[in-house]
XYZ file of C-alpha atoms in Angstrom:
122
model
C 13.497 -14.713 14.069
C 12.570 -13.049 10.904
C 11.445 -9.934 12.535
C 15.422 -9.489 13.110
C 16.500 -10.079 9.689
C 16.954 -13.648 10.018
C 15.817 -14.777 6.861
C 15.937 -18.186 5.598
C 13.918 -18.512 2.471
C 15.412 -17.162 -0.848
C 12.251 -15.585 -1.755
C 12.137 -13.655 1.544
C 15.761 -12.508 0.649
C 14.492 -11.481 -2.793
C 11.476 -9.654 -1.335
C 13.920 -7.909 1.150
C 16.149 -6.798 -1.221
C 13.329 -5.631 -3.518
C 11.873 -3.730 -0.915
C 15.138 -2.460 0.371
C 15.678 -0.527 -3.321
C 12.684 2.071 -2.468
C 12.452 5.211 -0.651
C 8.315 4.837 -0.520
C 5.485 3.285 -1.517
C 2.157 3.701 -3.220
C 0.179 0.481 -2.359
C -2.662 -0.061 -4.824
C -5.035 -2.837 -4.092
C -8.705 -3.924 -4.074
C -11.284 -4.062 -1.368
C -12.589 -7.437 -0.985
C -15.297 -7.973 1.740
C -14.446 -4.855 3.550
C -10.817 -5.851 3.733
C -7.511 -6.092 2.037
C -6.285 -9.195 -0.111
C -4.383 -11.852 1.826
C -1.726 -11.684 -0.484
C -0.575 -8.284 0.259
C -1.128 -8.782 3.934
C 1.294 -11.671 3.410
C 3.667 -9.442 1.228
C 3.675 -6.915 4.006
C 3.907 -9.471 6.890
C 6.942 -11.141 5.367
C 9.451 -8.593 6.171
C 9.353 -5.972 9.311
C 12.145 -3.673 9.768
C 12.419 -3.012 6.190
C 9.213 -1.021 6.362
C 9.882 0.864 9.364
C 9.977 4.851 8.476
C 9.274 4.413 4.943
C 6.607 6.516 3.276
C 3.690 5.351 2.286
C 0.471 6.098 0.355
C -2.672 4.049 -0.310
C -5.072 3.578 -3.161
C -7.945 1.462 -2.666
C -10.818 0.499 -5.174
C -13.997 -1.356 -5.096
C -17.758 -1.072 -5.999
C -18.073 0.872 -2.683
C -15.141 2.464 -2.587
C -12.693 1.282 -0.208
C -13.231 2.821 3.340
C -13.360 -0.325 5.396
C -10.104 -1.678 3.734
C -8.467 1.489 3.919
C -9.002 1.529 7.789
C -8.055 -2.090 8.406
C -5.009 -1.356 5.995
C -4.196 1.667 8.164
C -3.396 -0.476 11.179
C -1.165 -2.733 9.472
C 0.805 0.079 8.113
C 0.664 1.485 11.706
C 2.023 -1.604 12.792
C 5.003 -1.737 10.599
C 5.880 1.786 11.815
C 5.421 3.010 8.125
C 5.146 6.977 7.861
C 1.506 7.162 6.189
C 1.161 10.283 3.892
C -1.772 12.612 4.260
C -3.246 11.919 0.719
C -4.588 8.259 0.296
C -7.368 7.704 -2.304
C -10.657 5.727 -2.204
C -11.824 4.703 -5.822
C -15.476 3.926 -6.325
C -15.475 1.396 -9.197
C -19.176 0.428 -10.503
C -19.593 -3.214 -11.272
C -20.280 -2.915 -14.681
C -17.242 -0.298 -15.313
C -15.516 -1.386 -18.834
C -13.173 1.529 -18.795
C -11.126 2.727 -15.712
C -9.969 5.568 -17.894
C -12.684 7.861 -16.969
C -12.563 6.854 -13.094
C -9.066 7.200 -12.731
C -9.345 10.584 -14.615
C -12.134 11.904 -12.236
C -9.641 11.636 -9.696
C -6.625 13.660 -11.314
C -6.434 16.452 -8.737
C -6.146 13.695 -6.045
C -3.528 11.686 -8.076
C -1.301 15.158 -8.294
C -1.605 15.939 -4.603
C -0.388 12.205 -4.193
C 2.488 13.049 -6.427
C 3.584 16.252 -4.460
C 3.466 14.602 -1.275
C 6.338 12.245 -2.619
C 8.084 14.913 -4.400
C 8.150 16.693 -1.083
C 10.130 13.870 0.750
C 13.364 14.624 -1.454
């Protein structure tokens, strides 16, 4: 059973090895139709025990922020028993945006807080 680390596919074993190399994660993803991309869900669902207890923050972006996708992803991360940190960002990116630098710069204080959350884990 895959949930018990009995992985058969080489790609899953490689993904497991990659995930195990990290102490925590910042997941950056777009909001699509009020949800998260299927490829992200698949990447998370491919493993199980490897995620448990690992700290995680999310940065979701979309033309209307990312509240709905963040809500849905929170349930997934809870189901994986990850430790969700208190700083998680939702970035509104206008459909006509050509330069993301200004949008990211406007959230610099949030990004600094996110950095501090991970630094305090040591």
